[in-house]
Amino acid sequence: MLSRPRSLLFWLVLIILLYIIATAPTELAHFVLSVWRGAKEFFDSLDILIHTLKTS
């Protein structure tokens, strides 16, 4: 059964699936980093605003 040649569709689906598995962690990492940077920027700006309001 394993020695039987596979169809072109099988190899195409396999390559696409492996590509998705290989690139998903990279895209997830970019998403997590962008959310982290956005939250950090927001809280840094909030800290500056609070500090400005305290001094005025």
Short mmCIF file of N, CA, C and O in Angstrom, two decimals:
data_model
loop_
_atom_site.label_atom_id
_atom_site.label_comp_id
_atom_site.label_asym_id
_atom_site.label_seq_id
_atom_site.Cartn_x
_atom_site.Cartn_y
_atom_site.Cartn_z
N MET A 1 0.81 -1.20 0.00
CA MET A 1 0.00 0.00 0.00
C MET A 1 0.86 1.27 0.00
O MET A 1 0.57 2.22 -0.69
N LEU A 2 1.93 1.27 0.79
CA LEU A 2 2.78 2.45 0.84
C LEU A 2 3.67 2.58 -0.40
O LEU A 2 4.13 3.67 -0.71
N SER A 3 3.90 1.48 -1.10
CA SER A 3 4.75 1.56 -2.28
C SER A 3 3.99 2.01 -3.53
O SER A 3 4.60 2.28 -4.55
N ARG A 4 2.68 2.10 -3.42
CA ARG A 4 1.86 2.55 -4.56
C ARG A 4 2.11 4.03 -4.83
O ARG A 4 2.15 4.83 -3.88
N PRO A 5 2.27 4.47 -6.07
CA PRO A 5 2.51 5.89 -6.35
C PRO A 5 1.30 6.75 -5.94
O PRO A 5 0.15 6.34 -6.07
N ARG A 6 1.58 7.91 -5.43
CA ARG A 6 0.52 8.84 -5.01
C ARG A 6 0.14 9.74 -6.18
O ARG A 6 0.92 9.97 -7.10
N SER A 7 -1.03 10.30 -6.09
CA SER A 7 -1.49 11.20 -7.16
C SER A 7 -0.89 12.58 -6.96
O SER A 7 -0.35 12.92 -5.91
N LEU A 8 -0.99 13.39 -7.98
CA LEU A 8 -0.49 14.76 -7.94
C LEU A 8 -1.25 15.59 -6.90
O LEU A 8 -0.65 16.42 -6.21
N LEU A 9 -2.53 15.35 -6.76
CA LEU A 9 -3.34 16.07 -5.77
C LEU A 9 -2.84 15.80 -4.36
O LEU A 9 -2.78 16.71 -3.53
N PHE A 10 -2.47 14.56 -4.07
CA PHE A 10 -1.95 14.21 -2.75
C PHE A 10 -0.71 15.02 -2.43
O PHE A 10 -0.58 15.60 -1.35
N TRP A 11 0.23 15.09 -3.38
CA TRP A 11 1.48 15.82 -3.14
C TRP A 11 1.23 17.33 -3.03
O TRP A 11 1.86 18.01 -2.23
N LEU A 12 0.31 17.84 -3.81
CA LEU A 12 -0.02 19.25 -3.75
C LEU A 12 -0.61 19.61 -2.39
O LEU A 12 -0.20 20.60 -1.76
N VAL A 13 -1.54 18.81 -1.92
CA VAL A 13 -2.15 19.05 -0.60
C VAL A 13 -1.11 18.90 0.50
O VAL A 13 -1.06 19.69 1.44
N LEU A 14 -0.24 17.92 0.38
CA LEU A 14 0.81 17.72 1.38
C LEU A 14 1.76 18.91 1.44
O LEU A 14 2.11 19.39 2.53
N ILE A 15 2.18 19.43 0.30
CA ILE A 15 3.09 20.57 0.26
C ILE A 15 2.41 21.81 0.84
O ILE A 15 3.02 22.56 1.63
N ILE A 16 1.16 22.05 0.50
CA ILE A 16 0.44 23.21 1.04
C ILE A 16 0.29 23.08 2.55
O ILE A 16 0.49 24.05 3.30
N LEU A 17 -0.05 21.90 3.03
CA LEU A 17 -0.20 21.68 4.47
C LEU A 17 1.12 21.90 5.20
O LEU A 17 1.15 22.56 6.25
N LEU A 18 2.20 21.39 4.66
CA LEU A 18 3.51 21.60 5.30
C LEU A 18 3.92 23.07 5.29
O LEU A 18 4.52 23.57 6.24
N TYR A 19 3.58 23.78 4.22
CA TYR A 19 3.88 25.21 4.15
C TYR A 19 3.11 25.97 5.22
O TYR A 19 3.66 26.84 5.90
N ILE A 20 1.83 25.64 5.41
CA ILE A 20 1.02 26.31 6.43
C ILE A 20 1.56 26.02 7.81
O ILE A 20 1.66 26.93 8.67
N ILE A 21 1.95 24.78 8.06
CA ILE A 21 2.51 24.42 9.37
C ILE A 21 3.83 25.15 9.61
O ILE A 21 4.11 25.60 10.72
N ALA A 22 4.62 25.32 8.57
CA ALA A 22 5.92 25.97 8.72
C ALA A 22 5.80 27.47 8.92
O ALA A 22 6.60 28.07 9.65
N THR A 23 4.83 28.12 8.29
CA THR A 23 4.75 29.59 8.38
C THR A 23 3.82 30.07 9.48
O THR A 23 3.91 31.24 9.86
N ALA A 24 2.96 29.24 10.00
CA ALA A 24 2.01 29.68 11.03
C ALA A 24 2.71 30.21 12.29
O ALA A 24 2.32 31.25 12.81
N PRO A 25 3.74 29.53 12.81
CA PRO A 25 4.39 30.07 14.01
C PRO A 25 5.01 31.45 13.78
O PRO A 25 4.99 32.30 14.67
N THR A 26 5.54 31.67 12.58
CA THR A 26 6.15 32.97 12.28
C THR A 26 5.08 34.07 12.27
O THR A 26 5.28 35.13 12.85
N GLU A 27 3.95 33.80 11.63
CA GLU A 27 2.88 34.79 11.58
C GLU A 27 2.31 35.03 12.97
O GLU A 27 2.00 36.17 13.33
N LEU A 28 2.18 33.99 13.77
CA LEU A 28 1.69 34.13 15.14
C LEU A 28 2.65 34.96 15.97
O LEU A 28 2.24 35.83 16.74
N ALA A 29 3.93 34.72 15.78
CA ALA A 29 4.93 35.49 16.53
C ALA A 29 4.88 36.96 16.15
O ALA A 29 4.96 37.83 17.02
N HIS A 30 4.72 37.27 14.87
CA HIS A 30 4.61 38.67 14.45
C HIS A 30 3.36 39.31 15.04
O HIS A 30 3.39 40.47 15.46
N PHE A 31 2.26 38.57 15.08
CA PHE A 31 1.02 39.10 15.65
C PHE A 31 1.18 39.37 17.14
O PHE A 31 0.79 40.44 17.62
N VAL A 32 1.77 38.44 17.86
CA VAL A 32 1.95 38.61 19.31
C VAL A 32 2.87 39.79 19.58
O VAL A 32 2.61 40.60 20.48
N LEU A 33 3.94 39.92 18.81
CA LEU A 33 4.86 41.05 19.01
C LEU A 33 4.20 42.38 18.69
O LEU A 33 4.43 43.37 19.39
N SER A 34 3.37 42.44 17.67
CA SER A 34 2.71 43.70 17.34
C SER A 34 1.69 44.07 18.42
O SER A 34 1.57 45.25 18.77
N VAL A 35 0.98 43.09 18.96
CA VAL A 35 0.05 43.38 20.07
C VAL A 35 0.83 43.84 21.29
O VAL A 35 0.43 44.80 21.97
N TRP A 36 1.94 43.19 21.59
CA TRP A 36 2.76 43.56 22.74
C TRP A 36 3.29 45.00 22.59
O TRP A 36 3.23 45.79 23.53
N ARG A 37 3.79 45.33 21.41
CA ARG A 37 4.32 46.68 21.19
C ARG A 37 3.21 47.72 21.26
O ARG A 37 3.42 48.82 21.79
N GLY A 38 2.05 47.40 20.73
CA GLY A 38 0.92 48.33 20.80
C GLY A 38 0.48 48.58 22.23
O GLY A 38 0.21 49.72 22.61
N ALA A 39 0.40 47.53 23.02
CA ALA A 39 0.01 47.68 24.43
C ALA A 39 1.07 48.47 25.19
O ALA A 39 0.74 49.32 26.02
N LYS A 40 2.34 48.19 24.92
CA LYS A 40 3.42 48.92 25.59
C LYS A 40 3.37 50.40 25.24
O LYS A 40 3.51 51.27 26.09
N GLU A 41 3.16 50.70 23.97
CA GLU A 41 3.07 52.09 23.53
C GLU A 41 1.87 52.79 24.18
O GLU A 41 1.98 53.94 24.62
N PHE A 42 0.75 52.09 24.28
CA PHE A 42 -0.44 52.66 24.92
C PHE A 42 -0.17 52.99 26.38
O PHE A 42 -0.48 54.08 26.85
N PHE A 43 0.40 52.04 27.12
CA PHE A 43 0.63 52.28 28.55
C PHE A 43 1.73 53.29 28.79
O PHE A 43 1.70 54.03 29.78
N ASP A 44 2.72 53.35 27.91
CA ASP A 44 3.74 54.40 28.02
C ASP A 44 3.11 55.78 27.82
O ASP A 44 3.41 56.73 28.55
N SER A 45 2.23 55.89 26.83
CA SER A 45 1.54 57.16 26.59
C SER A 45 0.64 57.52 27.77
O SER A 45 0.55 58.68 28.17
N LEU A 46 -0.02 56.53 28.33
CA LEU A 46 -0.88 56.75 29.49
C LEU A 46 -0.05 57.22 30.68
O LEU A 46 -0.47 58.11 31.43
N ASP A 47 1.11 56.66 30.87
CA ASP A 47 2.01 57.07 31.95
C ASP A 47 2.45 58.52 31.76
O ASP A 47 2.49 59.30 32.73
N ILE A 48 2.76 58.90 30.54
CA ILE A 48 3.15 60.29 30.26
C ILE A 48 1.97 61.23 30.56
O ILE A 48 2.16 62.29 31.16
N LEU A 49 0.76 60.84 30.17
CA LEU A 49 -0.41 61.66 30.43
C LEU A 49 -0.66 61.83 31.93
O LEU A 49 -0.89 62.94 32.40
N ILE A 50 -0.56 60.75 32.67
CA ILE A 50 -0.77 60.83 34.13
C ILE A 50 0.31 61.69 34.77
O ILE A 50 0.01 62.50 35.66
N HIS A 51 1.54 61.52 34.34
CA HIS A 51 2.63 62.33 34.89
C HIS A 51 2.41 63.81 34.57
O HIS A 51 2.64 64.68 35.42
N THR A 52 1.94 64.12 33.37
CA THR A 52 1.67 65.49 32.99
C THR A 52 0.53 66.08 33.81
O THR A 52 0.59 67.24 34.25
N LEU A 53 -0.50 65.31 34.05
CA LEU A 53 -1.62 65.78 34.85
C LEU A 53 -1.23 65.97 36.31
O LEU A 53 -1.75 66.90 36.97
N LYS A 54 -0.33 65.17 36.83
CA LYS A 54 0.13 65.33 38.22
C LYS A 54 0.91 66.61 38.39
O LYS A 54 0.80 67.29 39.41
N THR A 55 1.73 66.96 37.39
CA THR A 55 2.60 68.12 37.53
C THR A 55 1.88 69.43 37.24
O THR A 55 2.39 70.49 37.61
N SER A 56 0.70 69.38 36.63
CA SER A 56 0.03 70.64 36.32
C SER A 56 -0.95 71.04 37.38
O SER A 56 -1.24 70.38 38.32
#
